[in-house]
XYZ file of C-alpha atoms in Angstrom:
769
model
C 6.381 -14.497 -69.142
C 2.869 -15.758 -69.285
C 2.859 -16.606 -65.548
C 4.164 -13.205 -64.627
C 1.488 -11.562 -66.715
C -1.151 -13.726 -65.071
C 0.064 -12.869 -61.574
C 0.245 -9.219 -62.455
C -3.194 -9.385 -63.959
C -4.669 -11.102 -60.865
C -3.086 -8.581 -58.511
C -4.441 -5.723 -60.589
C -7.860 -7.355 -60.655
C -7.817 -7.752 -56.827
C -6.987 -4.089 -56.483
C -9.665 -3.076 -59.015
C -12.295 -5.085 -57.150
C -11.049 -3.700 -53.781
C -10.601 -7.230 -52.355
C -7.325 -6.380 -50.610
C -8.822 -3.221 -49.098
C -11.907 -5.174 -47.990
C -9.740 -7.887 -46.365
C -7.834 -5.254 -44.388
C -11.050 -3.534 -43.339
C -12.631 -6.860 -42.311
C -9.660 -7.786 -40.145
C -9.727 -4.370 -38.419
C -13.477 -4.556 -37.741
C -13.220 -8.185 -36.498
C -10.355 -7.256 -34.189
C -12.354 -4.314 -32.797
C -15.419 -6.540 -32.308
C -13.387 -9.072 -30.336
C -11.839 -6.325 -28.190
C -15.218 -4.777 -27.418
C -16.710 -8.208 -26.725
C -13.970 -9.058 -24.245
C -14.931 -5.948 -22.254
C -18.700 -5.885 -22.596
C -19.698 -9.559 -22.357
C -18.368 -10.160 -18.786
C -20.211 -7.052 -17.567
C -23.505 -8.639 -18.647
C -22.600 -12.011 -17.027
C -22.505 -13.666 -20.472
C -21.614 -17.376 -20.378
C -18.041 -18.455 -21.123
C -18.967 -19.760 -24.581
C -20.218 -16.345 -25.778
C -16.724 -14.948 -26.318
C -15.555 -18.093 -28.058
C -18.618 -17.979 -30.339
C -17.824 -14.362 -31.314
C -14.263 -15.266 -32.280
C -15.396 -18.263 -34.315
C -18.011 -16.127 -36.087
C -15.431 -13.492 -37.013
C -13.052 -16.074 -38.472
C -15.748 -18.042 -40.270
C -17.158 -14.846 -41.886
C -13.922 -14.054 -43.698
C -14.426 -16.250 -46.859
C -17.985 -15.009 -47.566
C -16.783 -11.425 -47.077
C -13.990 -11.895 -49.628
C -16.364 -13.474 -52.134
C -18.735 -10.534 -51.695
C -15.832 -8.082 -52.191
C -14.855 -9.793 -55.480
C -18.386 -9.892 -56.790
C -20.016 -6.686 -55.571
C -19.300 -2.966 -55.492
C -20.772 -0.436 -53.093
C -21.490 2.866 -54.894
C -23.806 5.899 -54.647
C -26.281 3.969 -56.733
C -26.275 1.107 -54.197
C -24.816 -2.389 -54.282
C -24.003 -3.424 -57.856
C -22.280 -6.346 -59.456
C -18.653 -5.535 -60.278
C -18.134 -4.826 -63.939
C -16.210 -7.159 -66.213
C -12.612 -6.524 -67.183
C -10.286 -7.907 -69.831
C -8.812 -10.175 -67.140
C -12.155 -11.572 -66.047
C -13.349 -12.080 -69.624
C -10.171 -13.914 -70.475
C -10.035 -16.198 -67.373
C -13.703 -16.719 -66.575
C -14.977 -17.636 -63.044
C -11.918 -19.389 -61.721
C -10.333 -16.264 -60.093
C -13.445 -15.735 -57.900
C -13.300 -19.392 -56.944
C -9.579 -19.075 -56.177
C -10.131 -15.992 -53.984
C -12.926 -17.706 -51.996
C -10.966 -20.937 -51.662
C -7.850 -19.106 -50.504
C -9.807 -17.095 -47.944
C -11.503 -20.287 -46.780
C -8.186 -22.105 -46.362
C -6.738 -19.177 -44.423
C -9.862 -18.995 -42.222
C -9.898 -22.750 -41.602
C -6.229 -22.720 -40.623
C -6.708 -19.765 -38.303
C -9.788 -21.327 -36.770
C -8.049 -24.659 -36.155
C -5.003 -22.964 -34.600
C -7.219 -20.789 -32.399
C -9.323 -23.749 -31.272
C -6.410 -26.066 -30.591
C -4.085 -23.599 -28.907
C -6.447 -21.349 -26.988
C -10.070 -22.400 -26.767
C -9.728 -26.120 -26.030
C -6.657 -25.828 -23.821
C -7.797 -22.802 -21.819
C -11.495 -23.557 -21.421
C -12.739 -25.741 -18.546
C -13.894 -29.128 -19.764
C -17.519 -29.037 -18.723
C -18.075 -32.697 -19.324
C -19.672 -35.039 -16.854
C -17.067 -37.225 -15.231
C -17.545 -40.633 -13.727
C -19.397 -40.603 -10.417
C -16.901 -40.884 -7.574
C -17.042 -43.873 -5.233
C -17.990 -42.995 -1.635
C -18.642 -39.361 -2.605
C -18.829 -36.549 -0.068
C -22.225 -34.891 -0.406
C -23.510 -31.656 1.098
C -27.171 -30.694 1.117
C -27.865 -26.961 1.246
C -31.280 -25.547 1.983
C -32.968 -24.509 -1.276
C -33.123 -20.747 -1.751
C -36.427 -19.036 -0.990
C -37.244 -16.834 -3.976
C -40.214 -15.164 -2.282
C -39.277 -12.719 0.508
C -41.138 -13.160 3.784
C -42.771 -16.315 2.556
C -45.034 -18.169 4.950
C -43.019 -21.252 4.066
C -39.664 -19.674 5.021
C -38.840 -22.805 7.020
C -39.517 -25.092 4.050
C -36.014 -24.906 2.573
C -34.430 -26.229 5.766
C -37.172 -28.845 6.029
C -36.522 -30.130 2.512
C -32.763 -30.249 3.094
C -33.258 -32.143 6.354
C -35.357 -34.851 4.668
C -32.942 -35.252 1.746
C -29.948 -35.330 4.086
C -31.571 -37.908 6.353
C -32.536 -40.125 3.424
C -29.038 -40.043 1.921
C -27.497 -40.709 5.345
C -29.302 -44.054 5.424
C -26.930 -45.230 2.688
C -23.584 -46.798 3.513
C -22.204 -45.693 0.144
C -21.913 -41.939 0.693
C -20.434 -39.459 3.146
C -23.135 -36.925 4.024
C -21.996 -33.668 5.587
C -23.816 -32.769 8.799
C -26.450 -30.058 9.004
C -24.220 -27.821 11.129
C -21.366 -28.079 8.638
C -23.658 -27.501 5.663
C -25.120 -24.400 7.313
C -21.653 -22.973 7.989
C -20.452 -23.669 4.445
C -23.594 -22.127 2.963
C -22.858 -18.916 4.872
C -19.283 -18.913 3.565
C -20.512 -19.513 0.020
C -22.853 -16.512 0.176
C -20.087 -14.283 1.523
C -17.445 -15.420 -0.993
C -16.769 -14.151 -4.502
C -16.894 -17.697 -5.886
C -19.838 -19.455 -4.173
C -18.769 -22.924 -5.310
C -15.250 -22.451 -3.917
C -16.365 -22.670 -0.279
C -17.926 -26.069 -0.899
C -15.147 -27.327 -3.148
C -12.361 -26.222 -0.781
C -14.140 -28.025 2.059
C -13.717 -31.345 0.252
C -17.295 -31.621 -1.004
C -17.677 -33.667 -4.199
C -21.347 -33.044 -4.931
C -23.605 -30.225 -3.785
C -27.371 -30.591 -3.667
C -29.162 -27.261 -3.585
C -32.032 -25.627 -5.368
C -34.804 -23.076 -5.349
C -38.297 -22.945 -3.892
C -40.841 -20.562 -5.378
C -44.589 -20.141 -5.006
C -46.481 -19.760 -8.254
C -50.196 -19.274 -8.942
C -50.378 -23.027 -9.449
C -48.629 -23.943 -6.169
C -45.036 -24.459 -4.992
C -42.219 -25.370 -7.380
C -39.011 -26.977 -6.054
C -36.103 -27.140 -8.473
C -33.215 -29.245 -7.216
C -29.677 -29.147 -8.588
C -27.044 -31.847 -8.119
C -23.719 -30.274 -9.065
C -20.355 -31.939 -9.574
C -18.158 -29.322 -7.912
C -14.988 -30.502 -9.645
C -16.300 -29.950 -13.165
C -19.128 -27.502 -12.477
C -21.544 -29.757 -14.341
C -25.106 -30.204 -13.118
C -25.653 -33.947 -13.114
C -29.380 -33.754 -12.704
C -31.884 -30.992 -11.952
C -35.259 -32.540 -11.163
C -38.285 -30.307 -10.756
C -41.004 -31.035 -8.199
C -44.350 -29.281 -8.050
C -47.100 -29.399 -5.464
C -50.168 -27.506 -4.426
C -48.684 -26.738 -0.999
C -45.824 -27.521 1.376
C -47.398 -30.850 2.378
C -47.344 -32.020 -1.226
C -43.719 -30.986 -1.670
C -42.609 -32.872 1.449
C -44.552 -35.962 0.392
C -42.619 -35.953 -2.907
C -39.182 -35.897 -1.260
C -38.671 -39.725 -1.257
C -39.178 -39.848 -5.019
C -36.840 -36.874 -5.408
C -34.088 -38.518 -3.360
C -34.526 -41.725 -5.368
C -33.801 -39.704 -8.512
C -30.781 -38.092 -6.861
C -29.442 -41.496 -5.796
C -29.933 -42.868 -9.284
C -27.963 -39.951 -10.759
C -25.134 -40.481 -8.250
C -25.098 -44.274 -8.704
C -26.094 -44.765 -5.052
C -27.909 -48.045 -4.359
C -31.345 -47.108 -3.071
C -34.324 -48.707 -1.430
C -37.684 -47.246 -2.318
C -38.997 -47.261 1.272
C -36.043 -45.478 2.843
C -37.121 -42.117 4.202
C -40.802 -42.621 3.458
C -41.829 -42.688 7.100
C -40.209 -39.391 8.004
C -41.343 -37.644 4.814
C -44.900 -38.963 5.126
C -45.077 -37.931 8.780
C -43.709 -34.468 7.976
C -46.210 -33.899 5.167
C -49.102 -35.047 7.358
C -47.968 -32.903 10.335
C -46.666 -29.786 8.682
C -46.820 -27.469 11.724
C -45.058 -30.033 13.925
C -42.362 -30.483 11.304
C -41.883 -26.716 11.127
C -41.259 -26.626 14.906
C -38.922 -29.615 14.627
C -36.797 -27.864 12.001
C -36.634 -24.773 14.221
C -35.464 -26.991 17.098
C -32.646 -28.412 14.981
C -31.473 -24.914 14.102
C -31.484 -23.844 17.757
C -29.630 -27.019 18.709
C -26.875 -26.278 16.187
C -26.481 -22.811 17.720
C -26.251 -24.336 21.250
C -29.453 -22.531 22.236
C -30.772 -25.499 24.194
C -33.569 -23.605 25.868
C -35.087 -22.558 22.538
C -34.447 -26.030 21.085
C -36.289 -27.618 24.002
C -39.278 -25.340 23.504
C -39.380 -26.068 19.768
C -39.229 -29.849 20.201
C -41.907 -29.702 22.899
C -44.092 -27.671 20.566
C -43.607 -30.265 17.835
C -44.703 -33.015 20.234
C -47.738 -31.032 21.353
C -48.817 -30.763 17.727
C -47.932 -34.383 16.895
C -47.571 -36.642 19.979
C -46.323 -39.517 17.793
C -43.435 -37.483 16.417
C -40.791 -39.732 17.985
C -37.810 -38.251 16.147
C -38.589 -34.954 17.889
C -38.929 -36.905 21.150
C -35.445 -38.369 20.687
C -34.017 -34.906 20.029
C -35.744 -33.557 23.137
C -34.182 -36.342 25.215
C -30.783 -35.378 23.797
C -31.325 -31.775 24.907
C -32.248 -32.979 28.391
C -29.054 -35.027 28.541
C -26.869 -32.177 27.307
C -28.339 -29.832 29.913
C -27.743 -32.235 32.795
C -31.208 -33.758 33.224
C -30.738 -37.492 32.601
C -33.886 -38.463 34.525
C -36.010 -36.396 32.146
C -34.031 -37.780 29.214
C -34.799 -41.333 30.291
C -38.513 -40.611 30.809
C -38.695 -39.022 27.371
C -36.976 -41.970 25.714
C -39.266 -44.404 27.523
C -42.184 -42.728 25.734
C -40.808 -43.899 22.364
C -42.425 -47.277 21.639
C -40.280 -50.116 20.368
C -42.380 -50.270 17.191
C -42.224 -46.532 16.484
C -41.564 -47.150 12.788
C -38.172 -45.435 12.776
C -35.496 -46.340 10.258
C -32.754 -48.762 11.235
C -30.310 -45.884 11.675
C -32.606 -43.894 13.966
C -33.530 -47.034 15.909
C -29.854 -47.513 16.744
C -29.571 -43.906 17.903
C -32.521 -44.377 20.239
C -31.200 -47.714 21.520
C -27.813 -46.178 22.307
C -29.499 -43.278 24.082
C -31.585 -45.671 26.200
C -28.340 -47.145 27.558
C -26.580 -43.804 27.968
C -29.182 -41.270 29.082
C -29.991 -42.956 32.392
C -28.765 -42.421 35.932
C -26.810 -45.674 36.058
C -25.353 -45.063 32.574
C -24.826 -48.461 30.996
C -21.873 -47.215 28.983
C -20.644 -50.663 27.802
C -24.054 -51.281 26.212
C -24.153 -47.784 24.725
C -20.678 -48.287 23.286
C -21.727 -51.622 21.751
C -24.748 -49.972 20.095
C -22.745 -47.043 18.746
C -20.004 -49.359 17.504
C -22.679 -51.246 15.589
C -24.104 -47.970 14.289
C -20.675 -46.835 13.082
C -20.026 -50.240 11.536
C -23.261 -50.052 9.546
C -22.984 -46.320 8.783
C -19.250 -45.579 8.900
C -19.613 -42.061 7.507
C -22.283 -40.947 9.971
C -20.647 -38.063 11.848
C -23.076 -37.901 14.761
C -22.758 -41.655 15.384
C -18.961 -41.444 15.492
C -19.099 -38.452 17.816
C -21.443 -40.221 20.234
C -19.214 -43.298 20.198
C -16.155 -41.186 20.995
C -17.972 -39.417 23.837
C -19.151 -42.749 25.251
C -15.568 -44.049 25.158
C -14.483 -40.895 26.989
C -17.060 -41.230 29.759
C -16.027 -44.875 30.135
C -12.419 -43.707 30.747
C -11.268 -45.157 27.409
C -9.342 -42.007 26.576
C -7.231 -43.358 23.737
C -10.200 -45.106 22.117
C -12.094 -41.792 22.165
C -9.174 -39.922 20.614
C -8.745 -42.647 17.987
C -12.425 -42.344 17.013
C -12.126 -38.574 16.670
C -9.097 -39.118 14.445
C -11.083 -41.591 12.327
C -13.799 -38.980 11.872
C -11.172 -36.490 10.731
C -9.884 -38.972 8.163
C -13.416 -38.995 6.714
C -14.212 -35.306 7.259
C -10.829 -33.502 7.215
C -12.521 -30.207 6.377
C -15.018 -30.386 9.251
C -13.935 -27.888 11.936
C -16.177 -29.458 14.581
C -14.133 -32.678 14.449
C -10.899 -30.682 14.835
C -12.413 -28.904 17.830
C -13.527 -32.169 19.466
C -10.124 -33.804 18.992
C -8.296 -30.734 20.300
C -10.484 -30.607 23.402
C -9.783 -34.248 24.248
C -6.060 -33.864 23.635
C -6.137 -30.964 26.088
C -7.865 -33.163 28.650
C -5.167 -35.858 28.451
C -2.354 -33.302 28.541
C -1.083 -33.849 24.968
C -0.476 -30.115 24.703
C 1.789 -29.997 21.643
C -0.620 -31.971 19.487
C -3.564 -30.093 20.996
C -1.954 -26.794 19.988
C -1.560 -27.941 16.365
C -5.124 -29.252 16.200
C -6.710 -26.194 17.825
C -4.670 -23.835 15.664
C -6.073 -25.608 12.598
C -9.551 -25.239 14.051
C -9.029 -21.531 14.722
C -7.869 -21.026 11.120
C -11.042 -22.670 9.857
C -13.331 -20.848 12.319
C -11.526 -17.605 13.244
C -14.597 -15.974 14.792
C -15.743 -18.949 16.834
C -15.987 -18.213 20.562
C -15.570 -21.861 21.541
C -12.302 -22.089 19.622
C -10.961 -18.967 21.345
C -11.949 -20.381 24.745
C -10.193 -23.678 23.994
C -7.065 -21.780 23.009
C -7.417 -19.974 26.337
C -7.517 -23.315 28.135
C -4.434 -24.408 26.182
C -2.548 -21.286 27.263
C -3.695 -21.909 30.842
C -2.356 -25.475 30.791
C 0.939 -24.225 29.350
C 1.252 -21.780 32.251
C 0.742 -18.719 30.002
C -1.901 -17.189 32.254
C -1.939 -13.675 30.782
C -2.507 -15.133 27.313
C -5.177 -17.436 28.730
C -7.091 -14.521 30.240
C -6.814 -12.537 26.998
C -8.211 -15.386 24.912
C -11.048 -16.123 27.314
C -12.020 -12.456 27.315
C -11.842 -12.431 23.511
C -14.235 -15.390 23.472
C -16.625 -13.495 25.741
C -16.396 -10.456 23.475
C -17.495 -12.667 20.585
C -20.228 -14.319 22.632
C -21.210 -12.462 25.822
C -22.318 -14.760 28.616
C -20.555 -17.776 27.070
C -20.469 -20.172 30.032
C -17.492 -22.246 28.870
C -15.372 -19.109 28.521
C -16.533 -17.737 31.889
C -15.462 -20.955 33.594
C -12.063 -20.925 31.872
C -11.546 -17.248 32.670
C -12.370 -17.813 36.355
C -9.782 -20.588 36.594
C -7.130 -18.522 34.789
C -7.732 -15.492 37.018
C -7.504 -17.658 40.120
C -4.268 -19.297 39.005
C -2.652 -15.929 38.455
C -3.696 -14.849 41.963
C -6.778 -12.748 41.251
C -9.160 -14.462 43.667
C -11.827 -11.688 43.894
C -12.354 -11.646 40.119
C -12.357 -15.453 39.956
C -14.906 -15.727 42.763
C -17.158 -13.151 41.112
C -17.060 -15.101 37.831
C -17.798 -18.422 39.544
C -20.708 -16.955 41.466
C -22.105 -15.366 38.310
C -22.445 -18.865 36.866
C -23.712 -20.494 40.058
C -26.434 -17.873 40.522
C -27.493 -17.764 36.868
C -30.584 -19.955 36.686
C -30.615 -19.587 32.891
C -27.129 -21.073 32.550
C -26.520 -24.697 31.591
C -26.670 -26.957 34.653
C -23.315 -28.611 33.952
C -21.420 -25.312 33.919
C -23.173 -24.116 37.065
C -22.141 -27.329 38.846
C -18.552 -27.003 37.549
C -18.399 -23.478 38.953
C -19.830 -24.621 42.298
C -17.176 -27.316 42.712
C -14.345 -24.977 41.652
C -15.376 -22.308 44.139
C -15.905 -24.903 46.870
C -12.402 -26.293 46.368
C -10.620 -22.935 46.525
C -12.612 -21.835 49.588
C -11.741 -25.126 51.300
C -8.100 -24.542 50.373
C -8.307 -21.222 52.247
C -9.698 -22.791 55.415
C -13.248 -21.516 54.774
C -14.888 -24.906 55.291
C -18.388 -23.692 56.132
C -18.430 -21.376 53.117
C -17.093 -24.150 50.866
C -20.207 -26.254 51.470
C -22.631 -23.520 50.385
C -22.010 -23.438 46.590
C -22.449 -27.185 46.222
C -25.431 -27.418 48.577
C -27.110 -24.557 46.700
C -27.135 -26.705 43.570
C -27.792 -30.108 45.169
C -31.074 -30.454 43.296
C -29.255 -29.950 39.988
C -26.455 -32.283 41.085
C -28.955 -34.990 41.950
C -30.734 -34.513 38.636
C -27.447 -34.700 36.756
C -26.528 -37.785 38.871
C -22.928 -37.987 37.652
C -21.469 -35.964 40.549
C -23.926 -36.701 43.304
C -21.485 -38.995 45.134
C -18.688 -36.457 44.670
C -20.833 -33.715 46.191
C -21.644 -35.886 49.195
C -18.011 -36.893 49.758
C -16.539 -33.409 49.383
C -19.076 -31.661 51.582
C -18.769 -34.532 54.070
C -15.029 -33.885 54.378
C -15.725 -30.172 54.915
C -18.190 -31.056 57.689
C -15.481 -33.288 59.207
C -13.147 -30.278 59.343
C -15.901 -28.345 61.120
C -16.292 -31.127 63.700
C -19.786 -32.139 62.527
C -18.944 -35.827 62.625
C -22.463 -37.270 62.311
C -23.421 -35.294 59.242
C -19.978 -35.896 57.782
C -20.380 -39.656 58.247
C -23.881 -39.611 56.775
C -22.786 -37.803 53.615
C -19.662 -39.883 53.072
C -21.548 -43.163 53.596
C -24.134 -41.970 51.069
C -21.322 -41.270 48.606
C -19.816 -44.755 49.039
C -23.204 -46.430 48.667
C -24.318 -44.461 45.606
C -21.085 -44.034 43.666
C -20.585 -45.893 40.393
C -17.221 -47.640 39.960
C -14.500 -46.755 40.630
C -15.263 -45.872 44.267
C -11.682 -45.167 45.341
C -12.246 -41.492 46.075
C -15.258 -42.176 48.285
C -13.680 -45.020 50.230
C -10.681 -42.743 50.757
C -12.974 -40.028 52.174
C -14.447 -42.581 54.579
C -10.946 -43.648 55.569
C -9.949 -40.029 56.278
C -12.935 -39.626 58.578
C -12.100 -42.873 60.400
C -8.477 -41.787 60.708
C -9.536 -38.429 62.170
C -11.722 -40.264 64.725
C -8.968 -42.861 65.358
C -11.380 -45.659 64.480
C -8.591 -47.995 63.427
C -10.672 -51.148 63.243
C -13.182 -49.512 60.898
C -10.274 -48.024 58.975
C -8.842 -51.506 58.484
C -12.098 -52.576 56.841
C -11.974 -49.569 54.517
C -8.343 -50.289 53.592
C -9.264 -53.902 52.879
C -12.136 -52.718 50.670
C -9.735 -50.547 48.716
C -7.416 -53.480 48.147
C -10.136 -55.999 47.330
C -11.527 -54.806 44.003
C -9.750 -54.254 40.705
C -11.376 -52.606 37.685
C -8.387 -51.662 35.555
C -4.633 -51.594 36.013
C -4.777 -47.813 36.544
C -7.606 -48.074 39.063
C -5.717 -50.838 40.852
C -2.608 -48.629 41.191
C -4.698 -45.706 42.446
C -6.426 -47.878 45.048
C -3.167 -49.378 46.205
C -1.643 -45.935 46.796
C -4.759 -44.776 48.679
C -4.809 -47.915 50.826
C -1.081 -47.663 51.581
C -1.411 -44.010 52.607
C -4.309 -44.632 54.996
C -2.668 -47.705 56.498
C 0.685 -45.911 56.754
C -0.764 -42.858 58.507
C -2.689 -45.117 60.900
C 0.531 -46.944 61.739
C 2.352 -43.643 62.246
C -0.251 -42.288 64.667
C -0.023 -45.550 66.594
C 3.771 -45.321 66.861
C 4.545 -48.062 64.312
C 7.140 -45.973 62.501
C 8.922 -48.738 60.586
C 5.706 -50.159 59.104
C 4.428 -46.640 58.482
C 7.579 -45.726 56.537
C 7.278 -48.671 54.150
C 3.600 -48.031 53.484
C 3.990 -44.268 52.993
C 6.979 -44.776 50.681
C 4.831 -47.136 48.617
C 2.094 -44.482 48.430
C 4.575 -41.883 47.169
C 6.597 -44.062 44.784
C 3.902 -46.357 43.366
C 2.158 -45.968 40.028
C -0.940 -43.789 39.838
C -1.670 -40.108 40.338
C 0.982 -38.460 42.590
C -1.255 -36.733 45.143
C 0.595 -34.200 47.311
C -1.136 -35.589 50.404
C 0.988 -38.735 50.061
C 4.223 -36.716 50.170
C 2.789 -34.802 53.091
C 2.288 -38.052 55.002
C 5.797 -39.266 54.231
C 7.197 -35.879 55.303
C 5.518 -36.319 58.692
C 7.067 -39.773 58.979
C 10.542 -38.468 58.154
C 10.131 -35.682 60.722
C 9.015 -38.215 63.336
C 12.150 -40.254 62.677
C 14.453 -37.192 62.865
C 15.276 -36.882 59.145
C 14.427 -33.172 58.885
C 16.199 -32.592 55.556
C 14.128 -35.281 53.829
C 10.979 -34.028 55.566
C 11.603 -30.448 54.423
C 12.225 -31.567 50.847
C 8.996 -33.621 50.767
C 6.912 -30.847 52.344
C 8.296 -28.280 49.870
C 7.426 -30.567 46.949
C 3.912 -31.116 48.290
C 3.342 -27.371 48.796
C 4.463 -26.515 45.250
C 2.862 -29.494 43.513
C 0.689 -27.911 40.859
C 0.825 -28.976 37.234
C -0.275 -26.045 35.014
C -1.694 -28.617 32.644
C -3.834 -30.096 35.404
C -4.165 -27.610 38.291
C -6.521 -29.866 40.334
C -8.243 -27.223 42.426
C -9.596 -30.010 44.629
C -6.066 -30.424 46.042
C -5.665 -26.829 47.226
C -6.216 -27.821 50.867
C -3.404 -30.395 50.727
C -1.014 -27.790 49.266
C -1.942 -25.286 51.985
C -1.370 -27.799 54.771
C 1.961 -28.773 53.241
C 2.974 -25.098 53.524
C 2.218 -25.043 57.255
C 4.176 -28.238 57.797
C 7.074 -26.827 55.776
C 7.130 -23.703 57.947
C 7.170 -25.814 61.137
C 9.954 -28.072 59.818
C 12.056 -25.075 58.797
C 11.642 -23.567 62.243
C 12.622 -26.870 63.862
C 15.721 -27.101 61.665
C 16.924 -23.646 62.737
C 15.801 -21.557 59.759
C 13.422 -19.021 61.388
C 13.437 -16.490 58.518
C 12.418 -19.075 55.908
C 9.907 -20.498 58.366
C 8.391 -17.051 58.925
C 8.173 -16.414 55.172
C 6.268 -19.664 54.612
C 4.033 -19.006 57.632
C 3.283 -15.488 56.406
C 2.209 -16.779 52.969
C -0.083 -19.273 54.639
C -1.636 -16.658 56.962
C -2.323 -14.398 53.978
C -3.976 -17.318 52.173
C -6.083 -18.237 55.220
C -6.889 -14.680 56.321
C -10.653 -15.318 55.998
C -10.561 -18.640 57.888
C -11.899 -18.844 61.445
C -9.345 -17.478 63.886
C -9.305 -20.740 65.869
C -8.367 -22.958 62.927
C -5.530 -25.240 64.149
C -3.301 -24.598 61.115
C -3.821 -20.837 61.395
C -2.978 -20.882 65.110
C 0.250 -22.791 64.436
C 1.278 -20.482 61.574
C 0.688 -17.342 63.643
C 2.694 -18.845 66.492
C 5.647 -19.192 64.137
C 5.330 -15.515 63.216
C 5.368 -14.517 66.884
C 8.437 -16.588 67.466
């Protein structure tokens, strides 16, 4: 009875003191505050902890509020202490203590449950994790906080120095400048700026801000762990001017390395940073050159690097970059001269010294590719995560005909940089070149997904469609690439080839000539266009016209040096067809004498001339030369087929049919590239021996021999001549209608050839018959 009275008395006392009403009101107000906070705080970009702090404050305020409700009354006279009652006089202070304690226990329990179930589990754990081994690091240009600043180039300059310093370490993977620039653009465009970097596989992002204050320039650098969102370190660098900021970069990168647990050497990067700070205008031009180079604007890059060297003649890093531009634009002689101006004691870092040494072997007319490969292999061994080194090694392998080694190196780079679209593009391009079309499609599709607006990717997909025989799709993709980037030479060349293959010669010729005549275009693409046009004109019997595109660019061809022998041999064969024997011999002999190994193609051209002139003794020497040297198993097979064909045709013209048959069969059936001219020779042998069915079959195969994956425009003349022979064989076998159809197709193809061309005369005779 006593307990019931006590409980009843306490409940009545709580009601009298309005504690229950106050508790209900407090809970309603707290709930409303939390609801309003959840709406308002995000609109003002409040940090994540602000909402959690509001909730904690509301819960923690409950016990003091209940104590105040027990003790105080709010009346018209103001806040007064609650009057005593019989209950309070009888029980003293313990009820107030009990109310406060109970409210505190309830609040503590609610706070613990809220923290454990919602705040801790749902909130990101912004704690610094252990530094990752071999981290992937991107360096973004610090933001310029002053619009139209005179130092607008400074952000890129700072990023370049930091990136170069970090790249000297073998303990990190540093993302290239081109990739960093692309990711920075994606980050600005995206709703979550960090997502672009994080999704690209970047572990740590180095960025910052540059601002000019009355006291000078302030550079604040942030090193952010993208997985946790924690800033590991944010050093601040101040200087009176840009020179002072650049001079402080080595110390800044030392601090960054220390924060990332990267072993560092105090002198790494000092030379470049010191040079940049002492030659600020030259460094500004150098940075501009790098930007132009990334955008494939080689003309502007060349001008910028030259300007840097005019301002600072000892700026040998700019000199190396200028030599690279010369090489990429088909001017190896200038590249070599430029590299020769870099002294051996130029004070470059070990990494840059290896780049220059590799270039000295590569960027020369004779191209010492084995030495270049050895240097780049050493560079990759010492700096395995250096993207540019791996790319140069792969390209050197490719030029040295080590196709699989090049592809393997591109795959290695992708293992390191799987989110780098440039590596996907490079691998896809090489897979296209070797005819691995299925894998190339997968790789290039991945590239297109990563870079959907890239003109080069669209053009490569156009080339893929072309090699798969989907010519309408190829034309559409090449035109889409040109819509993205008008005047894009790579796409123009691909479009010309696709239009030609689908029978639109006037459009193809116009496209080729637009490249040949464009003096602003890259030399390599102009030369490619000249050879393509020359081959298709030769395949149409227009031998005099076929010489003109190549001769028009002979100066560029000689400067490029790679295709000088090819130009001499091809134009020499055209002169042979025109009956200009002396000039033909002179050009072909020049090709044989100047060609780097393998020389099979040029010896074969000399053999064709000797065969045409029936100089069998000289031809025997050429055949012996083809058989005498062996570079690789593939080259050996190619030479053997060429030698067998020349010897077999010589035997056939001299009436030695049995020996001719064995040799020509060997040329057709042996390993090596299956040239249609070999089947054409065997078809003539079979016709000479009366086996017309076999001759017709061989001639038909030779006429139709075009692999969409490797159209070989240089073989158009052989295909055309096979068509004439097929028409003659069909007529001889008593099939005049089929013979006339083949002859008519040939006459249409050769309609612009001189009327007295022997093949054209024979084809027209078949039509009259």
